[in-house]
Amino acid sequence: MKKNAKIIISGYYGFGNVGDEAILISILERLEEELESPSFVILSNSHKSFLSSKSNVKIIGRLSLFSIIKELLSADLLISGGGGLLQDSTGFSTVAYYLGIISLALALKKKTMIYAQGIGPVSCEKSKKLIKKVCDKVDFISVRDSESAALLKRLGVTGVPIAVTADPVLAMKRLDKEEISSFIERSVPSVKDGKFNVAISVRPWKSKNDYISEIAAACDIICDKFGADIYLIPFQLTQDYAVCQAVSDKMKSKASIIAPQNRDDGVFQYTPEEMAGLIGKMDALIAMRLHALIFAASYDVVSAGIIYDPKVGAFADSAGMLSWNLEEVSSGDLVAFVADCMDRKGKESPTVSSKLLTLKRKAELTGKIAADLVAGVQPHEILKNRGLDQ
């Protein structure tokens, strides 16, 4: 094990997205577990972070080219970290940026790793060619699902080991009961154990189905029929808050909108661990956001996904969760799901499924792979030693 390794981490950080910040904290936790006294440099859109108080973390601007090069010169590994970074549904510039950071590290002859990413969708020919060109030169690629591995191979990425692991957040440390209770009492005191609490995670998306009205109608029935309390949770405030408000406005009953960041400056009021703990106090979750489902899974909360992107369906399938396509989901589907949750409450103790345990171990494995790279283990030896032979 190498001591005092310096790791640069690139990703969609500092944009106020709870899921991506959870990915970051999960990567840090894994590497602190696997390495002795590591230090980290995070490429972020904002210097305002809940990580600012960590002595071994330095935050620099994600567009500060001179600072990035300076930090890379003394780095042991660049991690392109987690989430759906290599996709062009948000434009070619997204692919160009993240592969540009990797290319900088390669030019400086630094070790590089793609860390449990979800690849795609990729439609632009420029994106496809650039992914093939750059990804074929990195030291190691891990992806969070088999579909991502298959896409890379279709794009012609064949010169580098590719391992299917799992989303990093599946291995994020859980708060204990006392920590969660303290957080709830301090920040969201309306959440009570004696009530039936239902969380809803929505985001904006173009759809022929008026899913906002369907969700609002379901929430009203759930409140009236089951006496439930509804909590609308925006995972990215700049995008999701307006949709949460739209659902609330269409409801006849009352719903609470839980804002995890300050609406003015984007600074997180709750850490990813606290957000996961909050969802852990729910009796049911319905979510469009992938990491809301992952938070729920880590706390054994019965949950169901609304698929706006294939990644949501892929995780729901891998975890044995119920899910519906966004274009087809109805208020009746949602009410039936919550009714089933209500019927099961108190009848059995939730247990972590074997599928979820397998996913958690795979998420932990990604950190071990990164530590192997830092230690100088050859990529193909990592595949062999970790039982990942292609």
PDB file of N, CA, C and O in Angstrom, residues 30 50 83 103 114 133 159 202 231 253 299 331 344 354 368 370 385:
ATOM      1  N   ARG A  30     -14.111   5.269   0.069  1.00  0.00           N
ATOM      2  CA  ARG A  30     -13.488   4.019  -0.381  1.00  0.00           C
ATOM      3  C   ARG A  30     -11.975   4.137  -0.397  1.00  0.00           C
ATOM      4  O   ARG A  30     -11.246   3.264   0.072  1.00  0.00           O
ATOM      5  N   PHE A  50     -19.349  21.001   1.402  1.00  0.00           N
ATOM      6  CA  PHE A  50     -19.331  20.379   2.718  1.00  0.00           C
ATOM      7  C   PHE A  50     -18.011  19.665   2.967  1.00  0.00           C
ATOM      8  O   PHE A  50     -17.732  19.248   4.079  1.00  0.00           O
ATOM      9  N   GLY A  83     -21.023   8.551 -12.060  1.00  0.00           N
ATOM     10  CA  GLY A  83     -22.109   9.251 -12.727  1.00  0.00           C
ATOM     11  C   GLY A  83     -22.103   9.027 -14.231  1.00  0.00           C
ATOM     12  O   GLY A  83     -21.366   8.206 -14.762  1.00  0.00           O
ATOM     13  N   SER A 103      -7.269  13.447 -21.109  1.00  0.00           N
ATOM     14  CA  SER A 103      -6.186  13.631 -22.082  1.00  0.00           C
ATOM     15  C   SER A 103      -5.031  14.431 -21.502  1.00  0.00           C
ATOM     16  O   SER A 103      -3.857  14.159 -21.806  1.00  0.00           O
ATOM     17  N   ILE A 114     -11.273   5.419 -15.182  1.00  0.00           N
ATOM     18  CA  ILE A 114     -12.690   5.768 -15.239  1.00  0.00           C
ATOM     19  C   ILE A 114     -13.387   4.943 -14.158  1.00  0.00           C
ATOM     20  O   ILE A 114     -13.309   3.718 -14.159  1.00  0.00           O
ATOM     21  N   LYS A 133     -11.086   7.046 -28.975  1.00  0.00           N
ATOM     22  CA  LYS A 133      -9.692   7.498 -29.026  1.00  0.00           C
ATOM     23  C   LYS A 133      -9.080   7.643 -27.630  1.00  0.00           C
ATOM     24  O   LYS A 133      -7.966   7.179 -27.377  1.00  0.00           O
ATOM     25  N   GLY A 159      -8.723  -1.756 -26.099  1.00  0.00           N
ATOM     26  CA  GLY A 159      -7.328  -1.833 -25.680  1.00  0.00           C
ATOM     27  C   GLY A 159      -7.088  -1.630 -24.201  1.00  0.00           C
ATOM     28  O   GLY A 159      -5.947  -1.464 -23.768  1.00  0.00           O
ATOM     29  N   VAL A 202     -38.682  13.839  -7.948  1.00  0.00           N
ATOM     30  CA  VAL A 202     -39.027  14.121  -9.347  1.00  0.00           C
ATOM     31  C   VAL A 202     -38.002  15.066  -9.951  1.00  0.00           C
ATOM     32  O   VAL A 202     -37.296  15.780  -9.242  1.00  0.00           O
ATOM     33  N   TYR A 231     -43.370  13.853   1.276  1.00  0.00           N
ATOM     34  CA  TYR A 231     -42.161  14.680   1.247  1.00  0.00           C
ATOM     35  C   TYR A 231     -41.605  14.684  -0.170  1.00  0.00           C
ATOM     36  O   TYR A 231     -41.208  13.641  -0.698  1.00  0.00           O
ATOM     37  N   SER A 253     -54.123  18.160  -1.066  1.00  0.00           N
ATOM     38  CA  SER A 253     -53.528  17.919   0.248  1.00  0.00           C
ATOM     39  C   SER A 253     -52.213  18.687   0.370  1.00  0.00           C
ATOM     40  O   SER A 253     -51.732  19.290  -0.600  1.00  0.00           O
ATOM     41  N   TYR A 299     -30.875   1.711   2.814  1.00  0.00           N
ATOM     42  CA  TYR A 299     -31.559   1.691   4.109  1.00  0.00           C
ATOM     43  C   TYR A 299     -32.776   0.754   4.117  1.00  0.00           C
ATOM     44  O   TYR A 299     -33.614   0.830   5.013  1.00  0.00           O
ATOM     45  N   SER A 331     -51.349   7.471 -11.925  1.00  0.00           N
ATOM     46  CA  SER A 331     -51.617   7.636 -10.493  1.00  0.00           C
ATOM     47  C   SER A 331     -52.026   6.303  -9.880  1.00  0.00           C
ATOM     48  O   SER A 331     -51.669   5.995  -8.739  1.00  0.00           O
ATOM     49  N   ARG A 344     -47.675  -3.969   4.070  1.00  0.00           N
ATOM     50  CA  ARG A 344     -46.540  -4.740   4.581  1.00  0.00           C
ATOM     51  C   ARG A 344     -45.895  -4.126   5.815  1.00  0.00           C
ATOM     52  O   ARG A 344     -45.099  -4.770   6.486  1.00  0.00           O
ATOM     53  N   SER A 354     -29.974 -10.272  -1.452  1.00  0.00           N
ATOM     54  CA  SER A 354     -28.680 -10.773  -1.927  1.00  0.00           C
ATOM     55  C   SER A 354     -28.212  -9.957  -3.134  1.00  0.00           C
ATOM     56  O   SER A 354     -27.007  -9.748  -3.319  1.00  0.00           O
ATOM     57  N   LYS A 368     -10.866  -0.756  -4.461  1.00  0.00           N
ATOM     58  CA  LYS A 368      -9.699  -1.649  -4.400  1.00  0.00           C
ATOM     59  C   LYS A 368      -8.923  -1.607  -5.719  1.00  0.00           C
ATOM     60  O   LYS A 368      -7.683  -1.642  -5.728  1.00  0.00           O
ATOM     61  N   ALA A 370      -8.752   0.980  -7.760  1.00  0.00           N
ATOM     62  CA  ALA A 370      -8.022   2.254  -7.767  1.00  0.00           C
ATOM     63  C   ALA A 370      -6.763   2.161  -6.910  1.00  0.00           C
ATOM     64  O   ALA A 370      -5.690   2.642  -7.306  1.00  0.00           O
ATOM     65  N   ASN A 385      -6.286 -10.783 -10.546  1.00  0.00           N
ATOM     66  CA  ASN A 385      -6.225 -10.879  -9.085  1.00  0.00           C
ATOM     67  C   ASN A 385      -7.582 -10.639  -8.429  1.00  0.00           C
ATOM     68  O   ASN A 385      -7.871 -11.199  -7.366  1.00  0.00           O
TER      69      ASN A 385
END
